């Protein structure tokens, strides 16, 4: 039968949907239930479809329904047609919503090490969007969230609020770092935190999520810091540690190959502090098509990209001695 005529004979997408469901579910009753149709409607549409292509689509052997070769071929093609329609829908949505739209993001300072690496590939896919990324410490980004200034926010320590959707997407391990020249740098056995009681620590400013996480971690274990120096920047802290100013607890995302020439991760009991990065948005806010597409990207390809970004740290970290 010529293709043109076949297309003309299959009168509705509904029929294709039905044959697809029949192949998936294996019975008319189950297919009817999946599609919220009655069994007679499904049987009637299958009959019409069978008449249209001039061949039976299924046979009943004993009490079992078996797709004929024609029925199975039609169902397989229907799967492809609907996949293609899904792609087309996404594409059209993208064209409608992404051509000239705006995407406004806010991220805590530590996230600036990886969020831009996601934005590159995303903007290559959707080159016409207007992107704005605001970076600040946790308390500043919490303020922006309260004011509903952006589409999505990135925290590792999202505020606890039932009005927020917070989706974890990648690990954020916090590690203790020291200069390679520090006496503890050579120690291979796990170091109890108490041993560090007299060590000088470089910590982020109050309002920082990293600082808050460490504070809660120590409080839960009834531990504390020794002397501290506040430096309001991850880069400043790393350089301070390199210069022998003290030790620090930082996110592994802040460490790159160059840093690990001068810095090392200490094998401290209870570390790394395992936490996640979260993509956060207001539950009641109607997300724009761009924001929805960005979140889909983040949880798909973006997540894979970031997983491999952390592999460098995993491969080069000090091996744990049990
Ligand atoms: P910060 O936030 O950059 O403000 O320390 C990081 C985090 O939320 O863990």
XYZ file of C-alpha atoms and ligand atoms in Angstrom:
331
model
C 0.000 0.000 0.000
C 1.553 3.361 -0.971
C 2.594 5.489 2.017
C 0.323 8.342 1.070
C -2.713 6.148 1.133
C -1.774 4.596 4.456
C -1.491 8.058 6.027
C -4.905 8.924 4.656
C -6.452 5.751 5.949
C -5.286 6.116 9.538
C -7.874 8.637 10.409
C -6.799 9.855 13.864
C -3.815 10.090 16.173
C -6.099 8.507 18.736
C -6.030 5.251 16.760
C -2.247 5.262 16.774
C -2.290 5.944 20.478
C -4.606 2.977 20.991
C -2.508 0.502 19.016
C 0.596 1.730 20.850
C -1.114 1.187 24.199
C -2.426 -2.223 23.176
C 1.120 -3.370 22.385
C 2.353 -1.953 25.684
C -0.401 -3.354 27.906
C -1.178 -6.635 26.142
C -4.970 -6.516 26.541
C -7.862 -4.391 25.364
C -9.129 -3.929 28.929
C -5.748 -2.700 30.197
C -5.249 -0.405 27.186
C -8.751 1.056 27.716
C -7.955 1.686 31.377
C -4.603 3.334 30.598
C -6.247 5.655 28.075
C -9.376 6.297 30.182
C -11.601 4.915 27.425
C -14.260 2.234 27.469
C -13.430 -1.229 26.107
C -16.044 -0.995 23.291
C -14.480 2.310 22.146
C -11.026 0.752 22.036
C -12.307 -2.340 20.202
C -14.185 -0.205 17.698
C -11.182 2.023 16.953
C -8.937 -1.031 16.555
C -11.449 -2.506 14.143
C -11.466 0.692 12.092
C -7.697 0.762 12.056
C -7.539 -2.858 11.000
C -9.995 -2.202 8.170
C -7.969 0.846 7.152
C -4.741 -1.084 6.737
C -6.478 -4.187 5.428
C -4.916 -6.615 7.907
C -5.686 -7.901 11.398
C -3.737 -6.153 14.144
C -4.006 -8.822 16.821
C -5.312 -12.290 17.407
C -6.606 -13.992 20.508
C -5.054 -17.383 21.160
C -6.647 -19.148 24.116
C -7.352 -16.175 26.367
C -4.209 -14.322 25.354
C -3.989 -11.386 22.980
C -1.087 -11.538 20.561
C -0.097 -8.734 18.212
C 0.140 -9.769 14.555
C 3.249 -8.756 12.642
C 1.309 -5.858 11.091
C -0.053 -4.791 14.492
C 3.405 -4.882 16.098
C 4.898 -2.916 13.188
C 2.147 -0.322 13.439
C 2.606 -0.046 17.220
C 6.378 0.386 16.829
C 5.841 3.148 14.274
C 3.258 4.774 16.553
C 5.890 4.910 19.333
C 8.218 6.748 16.958
C 5.487 9.128 15.805
C 4.682 10.121 19.400
C 8.380 10.500 20.295
C 8.717 12.781 17.321
C 5.654 14.762 18.406
C 7.161 15.154 21.893
C 10.334 16.539 20.330
C 8.342 18.828 18.101
C 6.346 20.105 21.096
C 9.532 20.833 23.020
C 11.002 22.556 20.004
C 7.900 24.699 19.432
C 7.730 25.577 23.126
C 11.355 26.511 22.973
C 10.781 28.697 19.924
C 7.804 30.346 21.542
C 9.287 30.891 24.949
C 13.016 30.944 24.449
C 13.560 33.202 21.518
C 13.736 36.459 23.308
C 13.093 35.585 26.896
C 15.017 36.283 30.045
C 16.490 33.819 32.505
C 17.347 35.261 35.894
C 19.422 33.142 38.242
C 20.923 33.734 41.660
C 23.675 31.622 43.167
C 25.578 31.600 46.436
C 29.227 32.518 46.039
C 30.542 28.972 46.163
C 28.286 27.982 43.262
C 30.093 30.467 41.005
C 32.713 27.756 40.488
C 30.355 25.576 38.494
C 27.120 27.358 37.496
C 28.821 29.260 34.641
C 30.040 25.912 33.265
C 26.399 24.904 32.886
C 25.344 28.185 31.383
C 27.837 27.875 28.509
C 26.296 24.741 26.978
C 22.758 25.907 27.813
C 23.203 29.216 26.008
C 24.744 27.458 23.031
C 21.484 25.529 22.727
C 19.348 28.630 23.215
C 21.507 31.468 21.948
C 18.855 34.177 22.035
C 17.986 34.173 25.688
C 18.985 37.042 27.869
C 20.751 35.674 30.894
C 21.503 37.294 34.225
C 23.381 35.560 37.041
C 23.548 37.228 40.428
C 26.181 35.958 42.861
C 26.256 36.694 46.590
C 26.645 34.973 49.906
C 23.803 32.896 51.283
C 22.091 35.645 53.235
C 22.071 37.939 50.209
C 20.591 35.228 47.975
C 17.973 34.414 50.642
C 16.946 38.093 50.503
C 16.607 37.924 46.718
C 14.481 34.799 47.070
C 12.206 36.517 49.570
C 11.790 39.394 47.140
C 11.062 36.977 44.261
C 13.752 38.622 42.153
C 14.868 35.642 40.060
C 13.598 32.460 38.399
C 15.848 29.953 40.219
C 18.304 30.088 43.084
C 21.241 27.833 43.924
C 22.065 26.976 47.510
C 23.620 24.088 49.317
C 21.731 25.175 52.381
C 18.273 26.265 51.168
C 16.019 28.051 53.655
C 13.484 25.746 55.286
C 10.188 26.950 53.929
C 7.221 24.860 52.705
C 6.642 27.447 49.967
C 9.906 26.417 48.286
C 10.708 23.626 45.883
C 14.326 22.546 46.458
C 15.720 19.945 44.059
C 19.110 18.407 44.905
C 21.212 17.951 41.772
C 24.877 17.392 42.606
C 27.002 16.644 45.720
C 28.792 19.434 47.533
C 31.462 17.855 49.743
C 33.120 20.177 52.267
C 36.755 19.288 52.963
C 39.491 20.467 55.318
C 42.434 21.948 53.440
C 45.982 22.796 54.495
C 49.128 24.030 52.842
C 51.263 21.116 51.607
C 53.950 22.462 53.950
C 51.738 22.117 57.030
C 52.964 19.385 59.467
C 49.568 17.646 59.331
C 49.683 17.459 55.511
C 51.779 14.287 55.697
C 49.561 12.585 58.248
C 47.762 9.641 56.679
C 45.742 8.348 59.612
C 42.367 10.033 60.244
C 42.878 13.159 62.351
C 40.377 13.699 65.195
C 38.893 17.231 65.114
C 40.111 17.744 68.704
C 43.716 17.561 67.420
C 42.962 20.736 65.431
C 41.782 22.646 68.521
C 44.804 24.968 68.461
C 44.983 25.319 64.696
C 44.123 28.665 63.221
C 41.118 28.436 60.844
C 40.216 30.776 58.014
C 36.434 31.024 57.792
C 33.947 32.785 55.561
C 31.972 35.838 56.741
C 28.760 35.447 58.741
C 25.933 35.144 56.215
C 27.920 32.528 54.299
C 26.288 29.114 53.791
C 29.649 27.370 54.116
C 30.199 28.992 57.485
C 26.691 28.034 58.607
C 27.176 24.393 57.561
C 30.458 24.061 59.465
C 28.980 25.741 62.524
C 26.040 23.297 62.549
C 28.356 20.334 61.910
C 30.540 21.248 64.905
C 27.592 22.092 67.177
C 25.944 18.729 66.498
C 29.158 17.034 67.665
C 29.753 19.452 70.523
C 32.993 20.565 68.892
C 34.271 24.055 68.195
C 36.857 26.042 66.299
C 40.078 27.281 67.811
C 41.237 30.756 66.768
C 39.634 31.991 63.550
C 40.274 34.655 60.935
C 37.363 35.769 58.756
C 37.953 36.175 55.038
C 34.900 36.972 52.938
C 35.951 35.054 49.835
C 36.690 31.440 48.899
C 39.660 32.519 46.780
C 40.978 34.672 49.624
C 40.684 31.714 51.974
C 42.536 29.364 49.624
C 45.363 31.847 49.146
C 45.513 32.401 52.909
C 45.840 28.650 53.429
C 48.558 28.446 50.755
C 50.387 31.266 52.525
C 50.353 29.359 55.822
C 47.759 31.590 57.527
C 45.846 28.553 58.749
C 43.547 25.692 57.768
C 40.087 25.987 56.232
C 36.947 24.051 55.395
C 35.875 24.677 51.809
C 33.652 23.105 49.195
C 35.577 20.687 46.965
C 34.074 22.634 44.024
C 36.395 25.541 44.865
C 39.528 23.427 44.309
C 41.165 23.100 40.938
C 44.252 21.406 39.583
C 46.442 24.477 40.152
C 45.369 24.769 43.812
C 46.282 21.174 44.534
C 49.944 21.940 43.776
C 50.079 23.984 46.982
C 47.115 22.686 48.939
C 46.091 19.300 50.200
C 42.975 17.834 51.735
C 43.477 16.672 55.323
C 42.085 13.334 56.342
C 39.961 14.619 59.231
C 37.448 12.379 60.998
C 33.862 13.084 59.917
C 34.944 14.818 56.684
C 34.050 15.456 53.953
C 30.783 16.937 55.166
C 28.448 15.488 52.555
C 25.768 17.825 51.330
C 24.118 18.692 48.027
C 23.558 21.622 45.766
C 19.918 22.514 45.365
C 18.041 24.293 42.638
C 15.358 26.268 44.459
C 12.269 28.104 43.248
C 9.025 29.425 44.664
C 6.261 26.786 44.506
C 3.547 29.273 43.661
C 5.499 31.009 40.940
C 4.540 30.199 37.356
C 7.928 29.380 35.848
C 8.652 30.774 32.400
C 9.281 28.278 29.569
C 12.980 29.208 29.707
C 13.214 28.576 33.422
C 11.461 25.204 33.021
C 13.765 24.257 30.175
C 16.797 25.292 32.189
C 15.727 23.125 35.137
C 15.159 20.169 32.784
C 18.632 20.739 31.353
C 20.146 21.021 34.827
C 18.631 17.726 35.952
C 19.638 15.957 32.733
C 22.797 16.842 30.850
C 23.826 19.472 33.407
C 23.952 16.943 36.212
C 26.212 14.677 34.158
C 28.550 17.576 33.331
C 28.899 18.515 36.992
C 29.416 14.907 38.038
C 32.486 14.774 35.836
C 33.689 18.159 37.153
C 33.958 16.673 40.650
C 35.839 13.635 39.376
C 39.113 15.540 39.347
C 38.834 16.103 43.078
C 37.784 12.484 43.680
C 40.813 11.181 41.806
C 43.308 13.461 43.512
C 42.051 13.492 47.043
C 44.136 12.066 49.810
C 43.329 8.318 50.042
C 41.397 7.490 53.187
C 43.241 5.164 55.565
C 40.684 3.089 57.469
P 28.306 30.583 50.566
O 27.222 29.455 50.377
O 29.009 30.766 49.271
O 27.484 31.731 51.026
O 29.255 30.062 51.633
C 27.571 28.153 50.110
C 26.522 27.228 50.615
O 25.303 27.560 50.617
O 26.964 26.135 51.044
